Amino acid sequence: MPDESDKNETENENYDVIVIGTSQGGRFLPIDLAKAGKKVALVERGHLGGVCVNTGCTPTKTMVASARLAHQARRGAAYGVRTGPVSVDLAAVRERTRAMVAGARDNYASRLPREGLDLIEGEARFTGPKTLEIALTGGGTRQIGAPVIVVDTGTRPRALTISGARDVPVLDSTSVMELDELPEHLIILGGGYIGLEFGQMFRRFGSDVTIVQTGPRLMKNEDEDVSDEVAAILREDGITVLTSSTPSRIENARSGRVLLTVVTPDGERRIEGSHLLSAIGRVPNTEALAPAAAGIRLSDRGFIEVDEFLETSAPGVYAMGDVKGGPAFTHLSYDDYRVLRANLLGGEKASTRDRVVPYTTFIDPQLGRVGMTERQAREENRSVLVAKLPMSAVIRALETGETRGFMKAVIDADTHQILGATVLGPEGGEIMTIIQVAMLGGLPHTAMADAIFTHPLLAEGLNTLFATADA
């Protein structure tokens, strides 16, 4: 595998395909292309593996596991198990997380083929429809071109812009994982998936936590009963949850602390904390690309617009993963890879149209969802049946003492097809996946009600859940 130091800075070199970025999709596509005999350039400005490996799934879920273990240890007495005082060494948690990330990076690097793939470390910028200039990490530039270019540059945390934000330390979803001491009081701005995972995690590590959400409820894309249940669970865990509350100002307080002013339905409120985490969303990494030079059209939010085949407005230029907007999930990026692999190597017309996208939020209990919510189904004026079952009615949940949450399914009343499901409960993502497979197979909800599931598994609750649809 050539090193960019071997290239002359002024050399113009042509490739068959250039892939910019190495997230879940961009990690595997160039490998397949090179193995198929293509001459491929893979451009990466940071660490191999993209957000998922370096600052997303791998590190956060590693930390979630530590937080859950601390939580379970504190609950030992409820199970008849005596434990001493539980404390968390955040520096040790961080080192375990770093080791997990390093292992994932090394594993990916070891898979890169030595023939047909040129790894170029640097920042890519379009200079024309099919040409790029790379500002090399080690200095200098390099000009390359290809008839096919795939953009996989991902997203980054959105900067906080409220008054005073530049004058105080503000953590984001990356820097918060580098702390080596527990925050005394962590204030989190944002009630979406990222904010909730970090909020519960640090509460279980031992921090006081306040979550401030501008909208009327957490997790705005979920049904109201799901959002309400999640908020109740977090409050039960000792987290302060403020909704319909708009941050207006941040100030430095005593001893390096931060003071947040929030406008709530009950008036202005001032919250003092030791640390402030901004989890207000993410923005696409498109500015440095100079997409206009290639004729690539962006949305009003800066994401790259693509068609159902992932092609941009510039013929032969494709985008995959989070940079194209839509749901920002690693498994969706991987499906983008499958689409492009089929089309670029197999001559197929694979499409992203009508694909069903599941996801899981790794709070505890987990929230797994697939397909339509009840609200979405009713907005489409569908005739629906709604099945709902509290986890306290599931034998396995009772036996393990994990009874918070519920299962919910939305069913087409005319066809009996499952339109969507939410599982907020222990291993909620795994249980949701069983329902997803039933949806992929076109099974009616009655098949789930009548199936034989092993007793006493959590999945056994699906019998009762779907039986309630006809009650």
Short mmCIF file of C-alpha atoms in Angstrom, two decimals:
data_model
loop_
_atom_site.label_atom_id
_atom_site.label_comp_id
_atom_site.label_asym_id
_atom_site.label_seq_id
_atom_site.Cartn_x
_atom_site.Cartn_y
_atom_site.Cartn_z
CA MET A 1 0.00 0.00 0.00
CA PRO A 2 1.80 3.18 -1.16
CA ASP A 3 2.49 5.93 1.34
CA GLU A 4 1.72 9.51 0.30
CA SER A 5 5.29 10.50 1.16
CA ASP A 6 6.33 8.63 -2.00
CA LYS A 7 4.23 10.95 -4.17
CA ASN A 8 5.45 14.18 -5.68
CA GLU A 9 3.41 17.14 -4.45
CA THR A 10 2.67 18.35 -7.98
CA GLU A 11 1.74 14.96 -9.42
CA ASN A 12 -1.71 14.57 -10.93
CA GLU A 13 -2.77 10.95 -10.61
CA ASN A 14 -5.92 9.27 -11.85
CA TYR A 15 -7.80 6.52 -10.08
CA ASP A 16 -10.80 4.42 -10.95
CA VAL A 17 -12.58 5.40 -7.71
CA ILE A 18 -11.87 7.85 -4.90
CA VAL A 19 -13.53 7.40 -1.52
CA ILE A 20 -13.38 10.33 0.92
CA GLY A 21 -13.81 9.30 4.54
CA THR A 22 -13.88 5.99 6.38
CA SER A 23 -17.12 5.69 8.32
CA GLN A 24 -19.03 2.39 8.36
CA GLY A 25 -19.72 2.49 4.63
CA GLY A 26 -16.47 4.12 3.56
CA ARG A 27 -14.49 1.55 5.54
CA PHE A 28 -15.61 -1.41 3.43
CA LEU A 29 -16.39 -0.06 -0.04
CA PRO A 30 -12.79 0.78 -1.01
CA ILE A 31 -11.65 -2.68 0.13
CA ASP A 32 -14.19 -4.39 -2.09
CA LEU A 33 -13.36 -2.10 -5.01
CA ALA A 34 -9.64 -2.76 -4.72
CA LYS A 35 -10.14 -6.51 -4.45
CA ALA A 36 -12.24 -6.33 -7.62
CA GLY A 37 -9.27 -4.89 -9.49
CA LYS A 38 -10.08 -1.20 -9.27
CA LYS A 39 -7.38 1.38 -8.58
CA VAL A 40 -8.73 3.11 -5.47
CA ALA A 41 -7.70 6.15 -3.44
CA LEU A 42 -8.99 6.29 0.12
CA VAL A 43 -8.69 9.76 1.64
CA GLU A 44 -8.89 10.20 5.43
CA ARG A 45 -8.07 13.37 7.36
CA GLY A 46 -8.33 11.83 10.83
CA HIS A 47 -8.40 8.37 12.37
CA LEU A 48 -9.50 5.39 10.32
CA GLY A 49 -12.99 4.21 11.13
CA GLY A 50 -14.93 7.46 11.19
CA VAL A 51 -17.25 8.60 13.96
CA CYS A 52 -18.59 5.16 14.89
CA VAL A 53 -15.23 3.65 15.77
CA ASN A 54 -13.52 6.75 17.16
CA THR A 55 -16.09 8.98 18.85
CA GLY A 56 -19.48 7.30 18.46
CA CYS A 57 -20.74 3.73 18.86
CA THR A 58 -17.59 1.97 20.02
CA PRO A 59 -16.51 4.33 22.82
CA THR A 60 -19.98 5.36 24.02
CA LYS A 61 -21.34 1.81 24.27
CA THR A 62 -18.15 0.75 26.06
CA MET A 63 -18.79 3.48 28.64
CA VAL A 64 -22.48 2.57 28.86
CA ALA A 65 -21.43 -0.95 29.84
CA SER A 66 -19.33 0.43 32.71
CA ALA A 67 -22.21 2.61 33.86
CA ARG A 68 -24.66 -0.29 33.82
CA LEU A 69 -22.31 -2.44 35.87
CA ALA A 70 -22.03 0.32 38.49
CA HIS A 71 -25.82 0.60 38.56
CA GLN A 72 -26.30 -3.14 38.95
CA ALA A 73 -23.73 -3.31 41.72
CA ARG A 74 -25.62 -0.66 43.69
CA ARG A 75 -28.80 -2.74 43.31
CA GLY A 76 -27.21 -5.85 44.78
CA ALA A 77 -29.14 -5.72 48.05
CA ALA A 78 -32.44 -5.95 46.17
CA TYR A 79 -31.28 -9.35 44.86
CA GLY A 80 -29.96 -10.56 48.19
CA VAL A 81 -26.36 -9.80 47.25
CA ARG A 82 -24.33 -7.76 49.72
CA THR A 83 -21.91 -5.28 48.20
CA GLY A 84 -19.81 -2.51 49.65
CA PRO A 85 -19.84 1.13 48.58
CA VAL A 86 -19.61 1.47 44.79
CA SER A 87 -17.41 4.12 43.22
CA VAL A 88 -16.29 4.74 39.66
CA ASP A 89 -12.74 5.45 38.51
CA LEU A 90 -13.49 7.55 35.45
CA ALA A 91 -9.86 7.57 34.34
CA ALA A 92 -9.91 3.75 34.28
CA VAL A 93 -13.20 3.80 32.35
CA ARG A 94 -11.59 6.17 29.86
CA GLU A 95 -8.53 3.92 29.43
CA ARG A 96 -10.72 0.88 28.84
CA THR A 97 -12.63 2.88 26.25
CA ARG A 98 -9.46 4.07 24.54
CA ALA A 99 -8.17 0.50 24.35
CA MET A 100 -11.42 -0.62 22.73
CA VAL A 101 -11.19 2.17 20.14
CA ALA A 102 -7.53 1.45 19.41
CA GLY A 103 -8.32 -2.20 18.87
CA ALA A 104 -11.11 -1.37 16.44
CA ARG A 105 -8.83 0.99 14.48
CA ASP A 106 -6.05 -1.59 14.28
CA ASN A 107 -8.48 -4.26 13.18
CA TYR A 108 -9.67 -2.09 10.30
CA ALA A 109 -6.16 -1.03 9.25
CA SER A 110 -5.10 -4.67 9.09
CA ARG A 111 -7.85 -5.39 6.55
CA LEU A 112 -6.73 -2.80 4.00
CA PRO A 113 -5.39 -4.53 0.88
CA ARG A 114 -1.79 -3.81 -0.05
CA GLU A 115 -2.53 -3.87 -3.77
CA GLY A 116 -4.91 -1.54 -5.56
CA LEU A 117 -5.61 0.80 -2.64
CA ASP A 118 -3.74 4.00 -1.90
CA LEU A 119 -4.43 5.42 1.58
CA ILE A 120 -3.95 9.18 1.47
CA GLU A 121 -3.94 11.00 4.79
CA GLY A 122 -5.20 14.54 4.39
CA GLU A 123 -8.11 16.91 3.76
CA ALA A 124 -9.90 16.62 0.40
CA ARG A 125 -11.22 19.58 -1.60
CA PHE A 126 -12.98 19.47 -4.95
CA THR A 127 -11.27 21.50 -7.68
CA GLY A 128 -13.64 20.34 -10.41
CA PRO A 129 -16.38 17.80 -11.13
CA LYS A 130 -14.01 14.80 -10.90
CA THR A 131 -10.82 16.25 -9.40
CA LEU A 132 -9.58 16.81 -5.88
CA GLU A 133 -6.74 18.54 -4.13
CA ILE A 134 -5.56 16.85 -0.94
CA ALA A 135 -3.90 18.96 1.76
CA LEU A 136 -1.65 16.23 3.08
CA THR A 137 -1.44 15.70 6.82
CA GLY A 138 2.35 15.63 6.61
CA GLY A 139 2.49 18.82 4.56
CA GLY A 140 2.14 19.67 0.90
CA THR A 141 -0.67 18.90 -1.51
CA ARG A 142 -1.60 16.26 -4.00
CA GLN A 143 -3.96 16.42 -6.98
CA ILE A 144 -5.98 13.34 -7.90
CA GLY A 145 -8.98 12.52 -10.06
CA ALA A 146 -11.38 9.69 -10.85
CA PRO A 147 -14.55 9.09 -12.88
CA VAL A 148 -16.27 7.88 -9.69
CA ILE A 149 -16.00 9.68 -6.35
CA VAL A 150 -17.78 8.67 -3.13
CA VAL A 151 -18.12 11.20 -0.30
CA ASP A 152 -18.35 9.76 3.21
CA THR A 153 -17.18 12.64 5.39
CA GLY A 154 -19.80 12.31 8.13
CA THR A 155 -20.86 14.92 10.67
CA ARG A 156 -19.57 16.67 13.78
CA PRO A 157 -21.22 18.11 16.91
CA ARG A 158 -23.13 21.33 16.32
CA ALA A 159 -21.47 24.31 18.00
CA LEU A 160 -23.36 26.00 20.82
CA THR A 161 -24.16 29.60 19.89
CA ILE A 162 -26.15 30.97 22.84
CA SER A 163 -24.89 34.03 24.69
CA GLY A 164 -21.69 33.38 26.63
CA ALA A 165 -20.94 30.00 25.04
CA ARG A 166 -17.53 31.17 23.82
CA ASP A 167 -16.52 32.33 27.28
CA VAL A 168 -16.98 29.08 29.20
CA PRO A 169 -15.76 25.50 28.70
CA VAL A 170 -18.40 23.58 26.72
CA LEU A 171 -18.10 19.82 26.30
CA ASP A 172 -19.42 17.95 23.28
CA SER A 173 -20.05 14.25 22.67
CA THR A 174 -16.36 13.73 21.91
CA SER A 175 -14.63 15.76 24.62
CA VAL A 176 -16.94 14.54 27.41
CA MET A 177 -15.47 11.05 26.97
CA GLU A 178 -11.98 12.40 27.68
CA LEU A 179 -12.78 13.51 31.23
CA ASP A 180 -10.70 11.75 33.86
CA GLU A 181 -12.64 13.02 36.87
CA LEU A 182 -16.36 12.78 37.48
CA PRO A 183 -18.33 16.00 37.08
CA GLU A 184 -20.01 17.00 40.30
CA HIS A 185 -23.00 18.33 38.37
CA LEU A 186 -23.26 17.81 34.62
CA ILE A 187 -25.71 20.06 32.78
CA ILE A 188 -26.76 18.66 29.38
CA LEU A 189 -28.36 20.74 26.66
CA GLY A 190 -30.45 18.52 24.40
CA GLY A 191 -32.98 15.79 25.07
CA GLY A 192 -32.24 13.58 22.09
CA TYR A 193 -30.56 10.21 21.95
CA ILE A 194 -27.01 11.45 22.60
CA GLY A 195 -27.99 13.65 25.54
CA LEU A 196 -30.01 10.90 27.19
CA GLU A 197 -27.32 8.25 26.86
CA PHE A 198 -24.67 10.50 28.39
CA GLY A 199 -27.09 11.78 31.02
CA GLN A 200 -27.95 8.37 32.39
CA MET A 201 -24.35 7.21 32.03
CA PHE A 202 -22.90 10.01 34.15
CA ARG A 203 -25.71 9.75 36.68
CA ARG A 204 -24.76 6.11 37.17
CA PHE A 205 -21.10 7.05 37.42
CA GLY A 206 -22.08 9.26 40.34
CA SER A 207 -22.67 12.77 38.96
CA ASP A 208 -25.69 14.94 39.51
CA VAL A 209 -27.27 15.48 36.09
CA THR A 210 -29.70 18.05 34.69
CA ILE A 211 -31.06 17.66 31.15
CA VAL A 212 -32.48 20.78 29.48
CA GLN A 213 -34.73 20.23 26.47
CA THR A 214 -36.09 23.14 24.43
CA GLY A 215 -39.03 21.16 23.06
CA PRO A 216 -42.05 20.02 25.07
CA ARG A 217 -40.75 16.46 25.47
CA LEU A 218 -37.68 14.27 25.16
CA MET A 219 -37.01 12.20 22.04
CA LYS A 220 -39.31 14.22 19.80
CA ASN A 221 -39.48 11.54 17.10
CA GLU A 222 -41.09 9.02 19.44
CA ASP A 223 -44.75 8.72 20.40
CA GLU A 224 -45.76 10.82 23.37
CA ASP A 225 -46.30 7.84 25.66
CA VAL A 226 -42.77 6.62 24.87
CA SER A 227 -41.25 10.04 25.57
CA ASP A 228 -43.19 10.33 28.84
CA GLU A 229 -42.06 6.89 29.99
CA VAL A 230 -38.42 7.66 29.20
CA ALA A 231 -38.62 10.91 31.14
CA ALA A 232 -40.17 9.07 34.09
CA ILE A 233 -37.37 6.48 34.05
CA LEU A 234 -34.66 9.14 33.99
CA ARG A 235 -36.30 11.05 36.83
CA GLU A 236 -36.55 7.82 38.81
CA ASP A 237 -32.80 7.47 38.31
CA GLY A 238 -32.34 10.89 39.95
CA ILE A 239 -31.89 13.01 36.83
CA THR A 240 -33.49 16.44 36.68
CA VAL A 241 -35.35 16.74 33.38
CA LEU A 242 -36.52 20.17 32.22
CA THR A 243 -38.68 20.34 29.08
CA SER A 244 -40.05 23.39 27.23
CA SER A 245 -36.99 25.16 28.63
CA THR A 246 -34.84 27.41 26.47
CA PRO A 247 -31.22 28.18 27.45
CA SER A 248 -30.62 31.91 27.11
CA ARG A 249 -27.22 32.62 28.64
CA ILE A 250 -24.10 30.92 30.02
CA GLU A 251 -21.73 32.54 32.48
CA ASN A 252 -18.66 31.66 34.45
CA ALA A 253 -19.45 31.02 38.10
CA ARG A 254 -17.28 30.52 41.16
CA SER A 255 -14.30 28.17 41.06
CA GLY A 256 -14.52 27.48 37.35
CA ARG A 257 -18.13 26.38 37.44
CA VAL A 258 -20.78 27.37 34.89
CA LEU A 259 -24.06 29.18 35.40
CA LEU A 260 -26.84 28.53 32.92
CA THR A 261 -29.91 30.73 32.63
CA VAL A 262 -32.97 28.92 31.29
CA VAL A 263 -36.39 30.28 30.37
CA THR A 264 -38.95 27.74 31.62
CA PRO A 265 -42.77 27.72 31.58
CA ASP A 266 -42.54 28.85 35.20
CA GLY A 267 -40.18 31.72 34.49
CA GLU A 268 -36.43 32.22 34.39
CA ARG A 269 -34.27 29.69 36.22
CA ARG A 270 -30.53 29.72 36.94
CA ILE A 271 -28.68 26.40 37.14
CA GLU A 272 -25.13 26.10 38.41
CA GLY A 273 -23.05 23.13 37.39
CA SER A 274 -19.47 21.94 37.30
CA HIS A 275 -19.59 20.95 33.61
CA LEU A 276 -21.76 21.75 30.57
CA LEU A 277 -22.36 19.28 27.74
CA SER A 278 -23.89 20.44 24.48
CA ALA A 279 -25.85 17.67 22.74
CA ILE A 280 -27.95 19.81 20.43
CA GLY A 281 -27.33 17.92 17.22
CA ARG A 282 -24.74 17.48 14.51
CA VAL A 283 -23.78 19.27 11.29
CA PRO A 284 -22.33 17.82 8.06
CA ASN A 285 -18.64 17.95 7.19
CA THR A 286 -19.06 19.58 3.80
CA GLU A 287 -17.49 23.05 4.00
CA ALA A 288 -13.88 21.99 3.44
CA LEU A 289 -14.94 19.84 0.47
CA ALA A 290 -15.88 22.86 -1.65
CA PRO A 291 -18.78 20.87 -3.13
CA ALA A 292 -19.87 23.72 -5.40
CA ALA A 293 -16.69 23.20 -7.45
CA ALA A 294 -17.99 19.75 -8.37
CA GLY A 295 -21.59 20.87 -8.93
CA ILE A 296 -22.81 19.06 -5.82
CA ARG A 297 -26.10 20.44 -4.51
CA LEU A 298 -26.55 20.80 -0.73
CA SER A 299 -29.73 21.03 1.35
CA ASP A 300 -30.53 24.18 3.30
CA ARG A 301 -28.85 22.50 6.30
CA GLY A 302 -25.66 21.77 4.39
CA PHE A 303 -26.17 18.04 3.80
CA ILE A 304 -25.39 16.52 0.41
CA GLU A 305 -28.54 15.76 -1.56
CA VAL A 306 -28.70 12.34 -3.22
CA ASP A 307 -31.21 10.30 -5.19
CA GLU A 308 -32.37 6.80 -4.31
CA PHE A 309 -29.16 5.40 -5.82
CA LEU A 310 -27.03 7.71 -3.61
CA GLU A 311 -25.87 9.77 -6.59
CA THR A 312 -25.48 13.51 -6.09
CA SER A 313 -26.40 16.25 -8.55
CA ALA A 314 -22.92 15.74 -10.02
CA PRO A 315 -22.98 12.61 -12.24
CA GLY A 316 -20.58 9.96 -10.99
CA VAL A 317 -20.26 11.53 -7.54
CA TYR A 318 -22.01 9.69 -4.72
CA ALA A 319 -22.54 10.31 -1.02
CA MET A 320 -23.09 7.82 1.77
CA GLY A 321 -23.55 7.85 5.52
CA ASP A 322 -24.44 10.79 7.71
CA VAL A 323 -23.18 13.50 5.33
CA LYS A 324 -26.22 12.99 3.11
CA GLY A 325 -28.69 13.71 5.95
CA GLY A 326 -31.53 11.55 7.18
CA PRO A 327 -31.26 9.12 10.10
CA ALA A 328 -27.69 9.10 11.40
CA PHE A 329 -27.12 5.43 12.16
CA THR A 330 -24.06 3.30 11.51
CA HIS A 331 -26.15 0.45 10.18
CA LEU A 332 -27.75 2.82 7.66
CA SER A 333 -24.29 3.82 6.44
CA TYR A 334 -23.50 0.13 6.06
CA ASP A 335 -26.64 -0.34 3.97
CA ASP A 336 -25.51 2.60 1.81
CA TYR A 337 -22.31 0.61 1.25
CA ARG A 338 -24.32 -2.42 0.16
CA VAL A 339 -26.26 -0.28 -2.33
CA LEU A 340 -23.11 1.26 -3.83
CA ARG A 341 -21.26 -2.05 -3.90
CA ALA A 342 -24.11 -3.64 -5.84
CA ASN A 343 -24.32 -0.76 -8.29
CA LEU A 344 -20.62 0.03 -8.79
CA LEU A 345 -19.38 -3.55 -8.92
CA GLY A 346 -22.42 -5.59 -9.86
CA GLY A 347 -24.03 -3.29 -12.40
CA GLU A 348 -27.27 -3.46 -10.45
CA LYS A 349 -29.85 -0.76 -9.68
CA ALA A 350 -30.05 -1.26 -5.94
CA SER A 351 -32.02 1.51 -4.26
CA THR A 352 -32.57 3.06 -0.84
CA ARG A 353 -36.29 3.49 -1.54
CA ASP A 354 -38.69 2.10 1.09
CA ARG A 355 -36.00 0.55 3.25
CA VAL A 356 -37.03 -0.05 6.85
CA VAL A 357 -34.55 1.47 9.27
CA PRO A 358 -34.43 0.19 12.86
CA TYR A 359 -32.52 1.84 15.68
CA THR A 360 -31.76 1.47 19.35
CA THR A 361 -31.08 4.10 21.99
CA PHE A 362 -28.73 2.67 24.60
CA ILE A 363 -30.35 4.05 27.68
CA ASP A 364 -31.32 1.49 30.31
CA PRO A 365 -33.77 -0.01 29.67
CA GLN A 366 -32.96 0.08 25.98
CA LEU A 367 -35.31 1.68 23.50
CA GLY A 368 -35.55 -0.20 20.21
CA ARG A 369 -37.77 1.06 17.40
CA VAL A 370 -38.56 0.03 13.83
CA GLY A 371 -41.08 1.26 11.28
CA MET A 372 -43.93 3.67 11.96
CA THR A 373 -44.93 5.21 15.23
CA GLU A 374 -48.59 5.34 16.15
CA ARG A 375 -48.57 9.06 15.44
CA GLN A 376 -47.15 8.58 11.94
CA ALA A 377 -49.69 5.88 11.11
CA ARG A 378 -52.62 8.03 12.20
CA GLU A 379 -51.26 11.05 10.33
CA GLU A 380 -51.47 8.90 7.19
CA ASN A 381 -55.11 8.16 8.06
CA ARG A 382 -54.46 4.45 8.33
CA SER A 383 -56.85 2.19 10.18
CA VAL A 384 -54.66 0.86 12.96
CA LEU A 385 -54.65 -1.49 15.89
CA VAL A 386 -52.31 -0.64 18.75
CA ALA A 387 -50.93 -3.39 20.97
CA LYS A 388 -49.23 -2.40 24.20
CA LEU A 389 -47.81 -4.44 27.07
CA PRO A 390 -46.00 -3.23 30.21
CA MET A 391 -42.72 -4.99 30.92
CA SER A 392 -44.13 -5.77 34.35
CA ALA A 393 -46.37 -8.32 32.58
CA VAL A 394 -43.36 -10.20 31.15
CA ILE A 395 -42.26 -13.10 33.36
CA ARG A 396 -38.57 -12.78 32.54
CA ALA A 397 -38.60 -9.07 33.36
CA LEU A 398 -40.17 -9.84 36.74
CA GLU A 399 -37.63 -12.55 37.50
CA THR A 400 -34.70 -10.27 36.71
CA GLY A 401 -36.16 -7.21 38.40
CA GLU A 402 -36.12 -5.22 35.14
CA THR A 403 -39.76 -4.20 34.80
CA ARG A 404 -39.53 -0.60 33.63
CA GLY A 405 -40.91 0.29 30.22
CA PHE A 406 -43.29 -1.37 27.77
CA MET A 407 -43.66 -2.97 24.36
CA LYS A 408 -45.83 -1.34 21.72
CA ALA A 409 -46.78 -2.38 18.19
CA VAL A 410 -48.73 -0.58 15.49
CA ILE A 411 -50.71 -2.84 13.15
CA ASP A 412 -52.68 -2.22 9.96
CA ALA A 413 -56.24 -3.18 10.93
CA ASP A 414 -57.11 -4.21 7.36
CA THR A 415 -54.09 -6.30 6.39
CA HIS A 416 -52.89 -7.30 9.90
CA GLN A 417 -49.36 -6.38 8.82
CA ILE A 418 -47.09 -4.90 11.48
CA LEU A 419 -46.36 -1.27 10.61
CA GLY A 420 -43.94 -0.54 13.42
CA ALA A 421 -42.93 -1.30 16.97
CA THR A 422 -41.23 0.22 19.98
CA VAL A 423 -39.69 -1.84 22.76
CA LEU A 424 -38.64 0.11 25.83
CA GLY A 425 -37.33 -2.59 28.13
CA PRO A 426 -34.39 -4.84 28.94
CA GLU A 427 -32.64 -5.77 25.67
CA GLY A 428 -35.23 -3.65 23.89
CA GLY A 429 -33.14 -3.51 20.72
CA GLU A 430 -32.85 -7.28 20.53
CA ILE A 431 -36.60 -7.79 21.05
CA MET A 432 -37.39 -5.11 18.48
CA THR A 433 -35.22 -6.97 15.97
CA ILE A 434 -37.44 -10.04 16.25
CA ILE A 435 -40.40 -7.87 15.26
CA GLN A 436 -38.36 -6.35 12.43
CA VAL A 437 -37.69 -9.81 11.01
CA ALA A 438 -41.42 -10.56 11.14
CA MET A 439 -42.04 -7.32 9.23
CA LEU A 440 -39.42 -8.21 6.63
CA GLY A 441 -41.10 -11.58 6.19
CA GLY A 442 -44.55 -10.05 5.84
CA LEU A 443 -45.95 -12.02 8.78
CA PRO A 444 -49.35 -10.92 10.11
CA HIS A 445 -49.45 -9.93 13.76
CA THR A 446 -51.43 -13.08 14.51
CA ALA A 447 -48.36 -15.18 13.65
CA MET A 448 -46.50 -13.44 16.45
CA ALA A 449 -49.37 -13.94 18.85
CA ASP A 450 -49.49 -17.67 18.07
CA ALA A 451 -45.76 -18.44 17.79
CA ILE A 452 -44.02 -20.63 20.33
CA PHE A 453 -41.28 -18.65 22.09
CA THR A 454 -39.02 -20.19 24.70
CA HIS A 455 -40.15 -19.78 28.30
CA PRO A 456 -39.10 -17.72 30.13
CA LEU A 457 -37.41 -15.39 27.64
CA LEU A 458 -38.15 -11.71 27.23
CA ALA A 459 -39.25 -12.57 23.69
CA GLU A 460 -42.08 -14.61 25.15
CA GLY A 461 -43.79 -11.32 25.92
CA LEU A 462 -44.40 -10.93 22.18
CA ASN A 463 -47.13 -13.57 22.42
CA THR A 464 -49.05 -11.48 24.90
CA LEU A 465 -48.25 -8.18 23.20
CA PHE A 466 -49.72 -9.15 19.85
CA ALA A 467 -52.65 -10.98 21.42
CA THR A 468 -53.73 -7.65 22.96
CA ALA A 469 -54.23 -6.19 19.48
CA ASP A 470 -57.47 -8.14 19.10
CA ALA A 471 -58.62 -7.71 22.68
#
